[in-house]
Short mmCIF file of N, CA and C in Angstrom, two decimals:
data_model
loop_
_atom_site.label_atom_id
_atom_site.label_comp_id
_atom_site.label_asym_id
_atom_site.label_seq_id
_atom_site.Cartn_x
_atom_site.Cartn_y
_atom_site.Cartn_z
N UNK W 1 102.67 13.63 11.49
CA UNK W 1 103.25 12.91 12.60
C UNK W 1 104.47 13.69 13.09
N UNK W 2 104.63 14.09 14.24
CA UNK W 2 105.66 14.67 14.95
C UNK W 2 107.14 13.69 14.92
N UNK W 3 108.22 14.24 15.36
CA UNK W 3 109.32 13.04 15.28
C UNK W 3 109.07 12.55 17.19
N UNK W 4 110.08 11.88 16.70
CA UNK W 4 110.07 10.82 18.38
C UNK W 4 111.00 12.17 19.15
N UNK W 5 110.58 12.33 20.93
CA UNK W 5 111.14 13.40 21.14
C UNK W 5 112.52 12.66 21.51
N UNK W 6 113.77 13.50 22.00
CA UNK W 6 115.20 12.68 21.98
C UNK W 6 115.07 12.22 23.28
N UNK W 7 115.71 10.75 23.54
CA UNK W 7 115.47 10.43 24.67
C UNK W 7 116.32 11.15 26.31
N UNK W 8 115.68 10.92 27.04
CA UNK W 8 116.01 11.80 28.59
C UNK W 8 117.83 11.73 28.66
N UNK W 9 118.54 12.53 29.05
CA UNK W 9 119.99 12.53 29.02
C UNK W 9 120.08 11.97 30.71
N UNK W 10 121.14 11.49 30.51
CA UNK W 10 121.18 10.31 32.01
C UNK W 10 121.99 11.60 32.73
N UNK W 11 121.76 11.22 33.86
CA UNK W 11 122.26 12.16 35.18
C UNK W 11 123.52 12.12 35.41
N UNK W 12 123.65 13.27 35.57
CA UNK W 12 125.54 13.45 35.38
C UNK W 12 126.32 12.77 36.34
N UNK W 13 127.26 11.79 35.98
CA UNK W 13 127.84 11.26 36.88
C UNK W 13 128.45 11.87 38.34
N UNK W 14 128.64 11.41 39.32
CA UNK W 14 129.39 11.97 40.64
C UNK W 14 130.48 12.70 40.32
N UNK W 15 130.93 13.25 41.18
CA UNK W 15 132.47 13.80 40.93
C UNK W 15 133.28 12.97 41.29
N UNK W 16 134.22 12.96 40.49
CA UNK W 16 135.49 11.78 40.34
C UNK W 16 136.14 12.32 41.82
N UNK W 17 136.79 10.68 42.26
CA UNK W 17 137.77 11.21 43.16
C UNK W 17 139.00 11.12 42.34
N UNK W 18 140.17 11.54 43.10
CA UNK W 18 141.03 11.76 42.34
C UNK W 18 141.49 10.67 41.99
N UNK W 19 141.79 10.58 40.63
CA UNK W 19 142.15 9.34 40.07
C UNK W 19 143.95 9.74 39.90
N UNK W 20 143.94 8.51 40.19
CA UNK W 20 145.63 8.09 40.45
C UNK W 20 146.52 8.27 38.60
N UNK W 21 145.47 8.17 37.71
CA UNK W 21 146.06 8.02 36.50
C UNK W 21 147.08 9.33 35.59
N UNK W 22 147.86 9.15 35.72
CA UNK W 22 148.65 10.41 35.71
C UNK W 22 149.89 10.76 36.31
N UNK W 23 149.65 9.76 37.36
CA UNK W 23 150.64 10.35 38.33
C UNK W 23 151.46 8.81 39.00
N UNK W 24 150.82 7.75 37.82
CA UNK W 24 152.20 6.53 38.56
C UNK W 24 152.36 6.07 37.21
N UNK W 25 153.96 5.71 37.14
CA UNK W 25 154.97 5.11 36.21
C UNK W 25 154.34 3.76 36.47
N UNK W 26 154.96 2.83 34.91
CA UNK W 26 154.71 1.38 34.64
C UNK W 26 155.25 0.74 36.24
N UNK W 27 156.35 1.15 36.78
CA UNK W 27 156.67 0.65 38.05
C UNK W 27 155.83 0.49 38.90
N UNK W 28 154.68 1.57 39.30
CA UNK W 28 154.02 1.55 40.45
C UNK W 28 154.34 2.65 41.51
N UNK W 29 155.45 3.52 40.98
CA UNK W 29 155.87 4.52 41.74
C UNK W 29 155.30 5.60 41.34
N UNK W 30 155.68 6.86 42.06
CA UNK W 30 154.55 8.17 41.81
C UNK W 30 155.57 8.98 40.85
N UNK W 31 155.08 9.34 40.46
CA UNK W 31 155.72 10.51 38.40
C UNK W 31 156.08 11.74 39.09
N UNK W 32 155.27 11.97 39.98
CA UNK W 32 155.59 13.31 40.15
C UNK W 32 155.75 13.71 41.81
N UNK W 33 156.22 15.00 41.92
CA UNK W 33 156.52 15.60 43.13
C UNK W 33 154.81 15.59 44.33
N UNK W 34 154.91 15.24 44.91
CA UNK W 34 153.75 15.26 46.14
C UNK W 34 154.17 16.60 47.22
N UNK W 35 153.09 17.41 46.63
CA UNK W 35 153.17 18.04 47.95
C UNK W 35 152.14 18.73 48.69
N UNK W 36 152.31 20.01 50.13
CA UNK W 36 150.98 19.67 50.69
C UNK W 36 149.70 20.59 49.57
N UNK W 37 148.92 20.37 49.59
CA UNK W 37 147.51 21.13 48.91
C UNK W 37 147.44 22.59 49.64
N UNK W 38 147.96 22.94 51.03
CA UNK W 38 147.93 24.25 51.26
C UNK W 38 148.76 25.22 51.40
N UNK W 39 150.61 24.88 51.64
CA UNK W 39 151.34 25.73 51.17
C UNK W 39 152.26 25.27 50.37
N UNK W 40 152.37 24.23 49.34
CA UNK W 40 153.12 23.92 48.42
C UNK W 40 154.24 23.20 48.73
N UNK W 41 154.84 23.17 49.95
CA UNK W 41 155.98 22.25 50.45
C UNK W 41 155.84 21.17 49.55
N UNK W 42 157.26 20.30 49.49
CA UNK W 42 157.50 19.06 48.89
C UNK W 42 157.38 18.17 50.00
N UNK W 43 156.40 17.26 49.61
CA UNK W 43 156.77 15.76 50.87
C UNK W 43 157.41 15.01 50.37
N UNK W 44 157.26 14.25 48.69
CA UNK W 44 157.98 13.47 48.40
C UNK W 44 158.21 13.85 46.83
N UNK W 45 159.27 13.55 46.70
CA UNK W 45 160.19 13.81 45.67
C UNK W 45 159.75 12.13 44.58
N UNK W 46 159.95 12.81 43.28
CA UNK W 46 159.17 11.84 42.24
C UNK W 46 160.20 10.43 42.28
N UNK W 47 159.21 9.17 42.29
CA UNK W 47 160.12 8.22 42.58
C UNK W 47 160.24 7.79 43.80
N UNK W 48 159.50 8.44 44.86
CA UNK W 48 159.74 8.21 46.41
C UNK W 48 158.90 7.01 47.04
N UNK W 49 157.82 7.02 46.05
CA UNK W 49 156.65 6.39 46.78
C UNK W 49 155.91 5.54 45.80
N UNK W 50 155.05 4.51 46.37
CA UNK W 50 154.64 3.34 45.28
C UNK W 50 152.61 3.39 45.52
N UNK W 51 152.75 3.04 44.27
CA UNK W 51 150.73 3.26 44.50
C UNK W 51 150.21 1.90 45.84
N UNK W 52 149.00 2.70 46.19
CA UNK W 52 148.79 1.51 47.20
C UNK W 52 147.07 1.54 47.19
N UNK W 53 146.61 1.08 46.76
CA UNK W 53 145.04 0.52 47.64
C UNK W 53 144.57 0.35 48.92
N UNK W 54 144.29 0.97 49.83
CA UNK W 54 143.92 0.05 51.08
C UNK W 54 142.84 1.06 52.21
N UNK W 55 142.03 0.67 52.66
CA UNK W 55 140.80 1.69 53.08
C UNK W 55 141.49 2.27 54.21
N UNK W 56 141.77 3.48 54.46
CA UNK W 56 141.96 4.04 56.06
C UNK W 56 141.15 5.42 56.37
N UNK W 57 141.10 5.01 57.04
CA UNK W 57 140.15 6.20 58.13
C UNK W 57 140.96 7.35 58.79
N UNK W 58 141.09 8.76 58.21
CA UNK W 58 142.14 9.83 58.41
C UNK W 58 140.84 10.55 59.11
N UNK W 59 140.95 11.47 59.91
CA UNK W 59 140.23 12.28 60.82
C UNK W 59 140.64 13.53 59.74
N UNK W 60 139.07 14.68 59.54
CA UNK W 60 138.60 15.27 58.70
C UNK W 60 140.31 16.23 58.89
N UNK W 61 140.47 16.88 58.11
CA UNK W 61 141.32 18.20 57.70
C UNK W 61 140.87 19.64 58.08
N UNK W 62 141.07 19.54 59.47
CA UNK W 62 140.93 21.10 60.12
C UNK W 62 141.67 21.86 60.78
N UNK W 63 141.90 22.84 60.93
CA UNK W 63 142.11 23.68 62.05
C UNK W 63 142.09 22.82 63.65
N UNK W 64 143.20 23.11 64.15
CA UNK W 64 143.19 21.92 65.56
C UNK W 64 141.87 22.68 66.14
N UNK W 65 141.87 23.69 66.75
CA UNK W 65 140.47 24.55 67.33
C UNK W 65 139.35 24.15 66.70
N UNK W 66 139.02 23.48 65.59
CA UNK W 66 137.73 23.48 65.07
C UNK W 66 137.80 21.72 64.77
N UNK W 67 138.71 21.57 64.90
CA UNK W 67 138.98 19.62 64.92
C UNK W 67 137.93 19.74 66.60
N UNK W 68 138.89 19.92 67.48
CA UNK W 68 138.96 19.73 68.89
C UNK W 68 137.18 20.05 69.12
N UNK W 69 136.54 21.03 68.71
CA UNK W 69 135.41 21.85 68.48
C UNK W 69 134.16 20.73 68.31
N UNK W 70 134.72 20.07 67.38
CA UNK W 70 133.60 19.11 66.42
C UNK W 70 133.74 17.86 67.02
N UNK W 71 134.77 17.19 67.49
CA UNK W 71 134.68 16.14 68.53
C UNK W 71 134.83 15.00 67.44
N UNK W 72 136.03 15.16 66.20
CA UNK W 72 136.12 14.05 65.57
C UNK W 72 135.62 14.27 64.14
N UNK W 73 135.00 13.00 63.57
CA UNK W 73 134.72 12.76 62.57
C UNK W 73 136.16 12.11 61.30
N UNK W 74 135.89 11.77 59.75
CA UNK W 74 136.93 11.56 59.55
C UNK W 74 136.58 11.15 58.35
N UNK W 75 137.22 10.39 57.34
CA UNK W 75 136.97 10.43 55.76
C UNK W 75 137.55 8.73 55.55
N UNK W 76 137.26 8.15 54.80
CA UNK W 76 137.71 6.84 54.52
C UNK W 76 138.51 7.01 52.95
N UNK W 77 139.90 6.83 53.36
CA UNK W 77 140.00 7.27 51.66
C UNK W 77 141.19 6.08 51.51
N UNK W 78 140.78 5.56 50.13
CA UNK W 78 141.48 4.15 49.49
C UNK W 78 142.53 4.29 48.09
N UNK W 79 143.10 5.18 48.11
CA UNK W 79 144.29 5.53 46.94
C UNK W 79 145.27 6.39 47.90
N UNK W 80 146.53 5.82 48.25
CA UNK W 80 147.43 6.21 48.75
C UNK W 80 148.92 6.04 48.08
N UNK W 81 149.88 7.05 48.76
CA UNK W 81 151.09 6.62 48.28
C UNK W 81 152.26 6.01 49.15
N UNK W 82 152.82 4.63 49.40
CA UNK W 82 152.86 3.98 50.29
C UNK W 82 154.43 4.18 50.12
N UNK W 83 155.09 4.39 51.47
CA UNK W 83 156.43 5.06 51.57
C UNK W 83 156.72 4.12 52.58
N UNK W 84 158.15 2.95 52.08
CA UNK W 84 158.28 1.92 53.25
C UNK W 84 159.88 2.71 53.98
N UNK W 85 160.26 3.71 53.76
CA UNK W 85 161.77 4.58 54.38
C UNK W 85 160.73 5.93 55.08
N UNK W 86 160.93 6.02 56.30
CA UNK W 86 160.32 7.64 56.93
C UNK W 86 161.88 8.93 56.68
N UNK W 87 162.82 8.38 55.61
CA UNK W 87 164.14 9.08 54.86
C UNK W 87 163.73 9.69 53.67
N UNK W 88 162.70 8.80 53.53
CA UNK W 88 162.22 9.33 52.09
C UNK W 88 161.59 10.49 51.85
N UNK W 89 161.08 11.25 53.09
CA UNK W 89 160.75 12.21 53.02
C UNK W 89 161.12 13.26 52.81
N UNK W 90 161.20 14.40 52.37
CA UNK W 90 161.45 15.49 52.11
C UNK W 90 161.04 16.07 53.68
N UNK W 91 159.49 16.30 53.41
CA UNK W 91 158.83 17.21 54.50
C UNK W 91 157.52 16.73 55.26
N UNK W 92 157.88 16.33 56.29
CA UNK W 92 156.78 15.58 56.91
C UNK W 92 156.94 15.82 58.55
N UNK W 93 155.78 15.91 59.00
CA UNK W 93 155.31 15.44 60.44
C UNK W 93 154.61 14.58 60.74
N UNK W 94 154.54 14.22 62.39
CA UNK W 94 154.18 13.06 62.89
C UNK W 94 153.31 13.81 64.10
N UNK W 95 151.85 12.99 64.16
CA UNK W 95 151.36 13.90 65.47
C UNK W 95 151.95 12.81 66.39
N UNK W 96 151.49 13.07 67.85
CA UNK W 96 151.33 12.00 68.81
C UNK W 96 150.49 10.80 68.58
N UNK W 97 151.14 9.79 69.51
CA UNK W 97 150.13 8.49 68.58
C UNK W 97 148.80 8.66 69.47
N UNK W 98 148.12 8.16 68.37
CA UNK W 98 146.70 7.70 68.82
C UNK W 98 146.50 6.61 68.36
N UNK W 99 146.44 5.58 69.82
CA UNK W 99 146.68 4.43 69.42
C UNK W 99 147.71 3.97 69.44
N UNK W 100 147.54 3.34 68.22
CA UNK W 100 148.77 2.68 67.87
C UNK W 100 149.04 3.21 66.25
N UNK W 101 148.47 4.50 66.32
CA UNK W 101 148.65 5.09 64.90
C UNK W 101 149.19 6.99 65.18
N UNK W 102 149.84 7.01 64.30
CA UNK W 102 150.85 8.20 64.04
C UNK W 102 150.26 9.05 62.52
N UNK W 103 149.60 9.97 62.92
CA UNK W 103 149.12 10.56 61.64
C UNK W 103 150.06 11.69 61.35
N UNK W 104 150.45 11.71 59.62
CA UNK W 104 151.07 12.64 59.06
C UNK W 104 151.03 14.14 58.78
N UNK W 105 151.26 14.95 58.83
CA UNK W 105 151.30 16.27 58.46
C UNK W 105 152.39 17.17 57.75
N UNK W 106 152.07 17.96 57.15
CA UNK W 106 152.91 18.95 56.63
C UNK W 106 153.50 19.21 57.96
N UNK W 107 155.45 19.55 57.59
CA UNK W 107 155.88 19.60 58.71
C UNK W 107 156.20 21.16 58.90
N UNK W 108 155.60 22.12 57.70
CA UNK W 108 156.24 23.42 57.67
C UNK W 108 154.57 23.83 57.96
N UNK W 109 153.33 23.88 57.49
CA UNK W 109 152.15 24.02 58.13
C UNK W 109 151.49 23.52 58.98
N UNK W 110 151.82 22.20 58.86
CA UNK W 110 150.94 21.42 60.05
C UNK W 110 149.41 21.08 59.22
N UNK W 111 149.15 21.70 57.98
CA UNK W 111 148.24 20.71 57.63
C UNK W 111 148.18 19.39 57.60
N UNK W 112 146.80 18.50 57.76
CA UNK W 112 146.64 17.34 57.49
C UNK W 112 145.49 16.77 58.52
N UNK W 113 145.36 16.01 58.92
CA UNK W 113 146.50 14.99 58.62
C UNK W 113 146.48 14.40 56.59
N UNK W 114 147.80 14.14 56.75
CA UNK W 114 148.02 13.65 55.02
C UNK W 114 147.62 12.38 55.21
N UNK W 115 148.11 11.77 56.21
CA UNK W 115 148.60 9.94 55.58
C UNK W 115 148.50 9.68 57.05
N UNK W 116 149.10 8.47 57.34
CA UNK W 116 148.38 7.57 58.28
C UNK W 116 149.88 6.64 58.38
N UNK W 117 150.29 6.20 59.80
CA UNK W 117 151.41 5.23 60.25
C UNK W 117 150.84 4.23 61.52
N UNK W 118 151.19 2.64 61.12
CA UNK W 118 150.63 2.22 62.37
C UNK W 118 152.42 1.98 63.34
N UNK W 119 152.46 2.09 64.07
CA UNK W 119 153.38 1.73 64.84
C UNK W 119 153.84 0.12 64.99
N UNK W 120 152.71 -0.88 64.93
CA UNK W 120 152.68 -2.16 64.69
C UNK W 120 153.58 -2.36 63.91
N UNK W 121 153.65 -1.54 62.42
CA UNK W 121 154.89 -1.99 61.07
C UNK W 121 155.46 -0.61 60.75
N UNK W 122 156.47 -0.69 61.30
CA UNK W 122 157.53 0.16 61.11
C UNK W 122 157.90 0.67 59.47
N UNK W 123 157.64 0.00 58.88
CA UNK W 123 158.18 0.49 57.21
C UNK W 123 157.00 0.25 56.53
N UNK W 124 156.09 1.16 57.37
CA UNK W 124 154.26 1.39 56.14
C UNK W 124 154.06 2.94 56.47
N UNK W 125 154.21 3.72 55.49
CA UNK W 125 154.02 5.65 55.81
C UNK W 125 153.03 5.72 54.59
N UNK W 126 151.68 5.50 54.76
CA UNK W 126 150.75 6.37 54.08
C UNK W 126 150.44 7.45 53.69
N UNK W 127 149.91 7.76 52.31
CA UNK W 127 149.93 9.43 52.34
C UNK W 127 149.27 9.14 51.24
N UNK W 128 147.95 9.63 51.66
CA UNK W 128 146.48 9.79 50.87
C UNK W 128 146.42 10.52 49.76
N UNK W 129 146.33 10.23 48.27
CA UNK W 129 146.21 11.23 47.18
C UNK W 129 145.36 12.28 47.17
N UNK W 130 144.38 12.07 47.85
CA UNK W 130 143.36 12.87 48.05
C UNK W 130 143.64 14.37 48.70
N UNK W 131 144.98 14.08 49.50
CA UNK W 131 145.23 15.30 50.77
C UNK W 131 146.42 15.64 50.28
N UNK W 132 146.82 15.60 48.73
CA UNK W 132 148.34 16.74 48.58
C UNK W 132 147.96 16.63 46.89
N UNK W 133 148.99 17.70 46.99
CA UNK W 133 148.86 18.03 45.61
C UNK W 133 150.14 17.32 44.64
N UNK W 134 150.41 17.32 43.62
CA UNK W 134 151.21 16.77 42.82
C UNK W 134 152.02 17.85 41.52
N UNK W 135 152.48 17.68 41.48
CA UNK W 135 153.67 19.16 40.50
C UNK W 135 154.61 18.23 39.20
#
């Protein structure tokens, strides 16, 4: 009698998005320095910003010529770091509104958009974990 063959290995899970674990204190604030993912600038300094949940819709991360090109599109991303002072920043930009929303950028590259502002509430500055890096 042969043995039993081993059973089928289950399919490798998705790729993680970035998980927030690591990078917020018992407070709810962020541990570490945020900054952009393409030239290293600081946006926010550790302690600046508080974890946040909430679904927003950021338009994809391109090149304005190849944004403008493609006619849109955009990412839904729900782990942010929620900044109620626009003082708190280190290094940040603001495009023109669209809308009634003000999207963030590196203010020394102009990558992004990072994060997301509605004009409606003055002391809500989003900034997506997904779109900076952490130090």
């Amino acid at each position: 009698m042969e043995p039993a063959a081993p059973p089928p290995s289950p399919p490798a899970p998705p790729a993680a998005a970035p998980d927030s674990a690591g990078l917020v204190c018992a407070q709810g604030r962020n541990l570490r320095a945020v900054l952009c993912q393409r030239c290293g600038s600081r946006v926010l300094l550790p302690g600046a910003a508080t974890f946040a949940r909430r679904e927003l819709l950021l338009p994809a991360m391109r090149k304005k010529a190849a944004a403008a090109a493609a006619g849109g599109g955009g990412d839904v991303l729900r782990e942010h770091w929620l900044v109620r002072d626009m003082f708190s920043f280190e290094n940040v930009g603001f495009t023109r509104d669209v809308g009634n929303v003000k999207f963030l950028v590196c203010a020394d590259c102009e990558a992004g958009p990072i994060g997301w502002h509605c004009l409606d509430d003055k002391d809500s500055f989003y900034v997506a974990l997904e779109r900076v890096a952490h130090e």
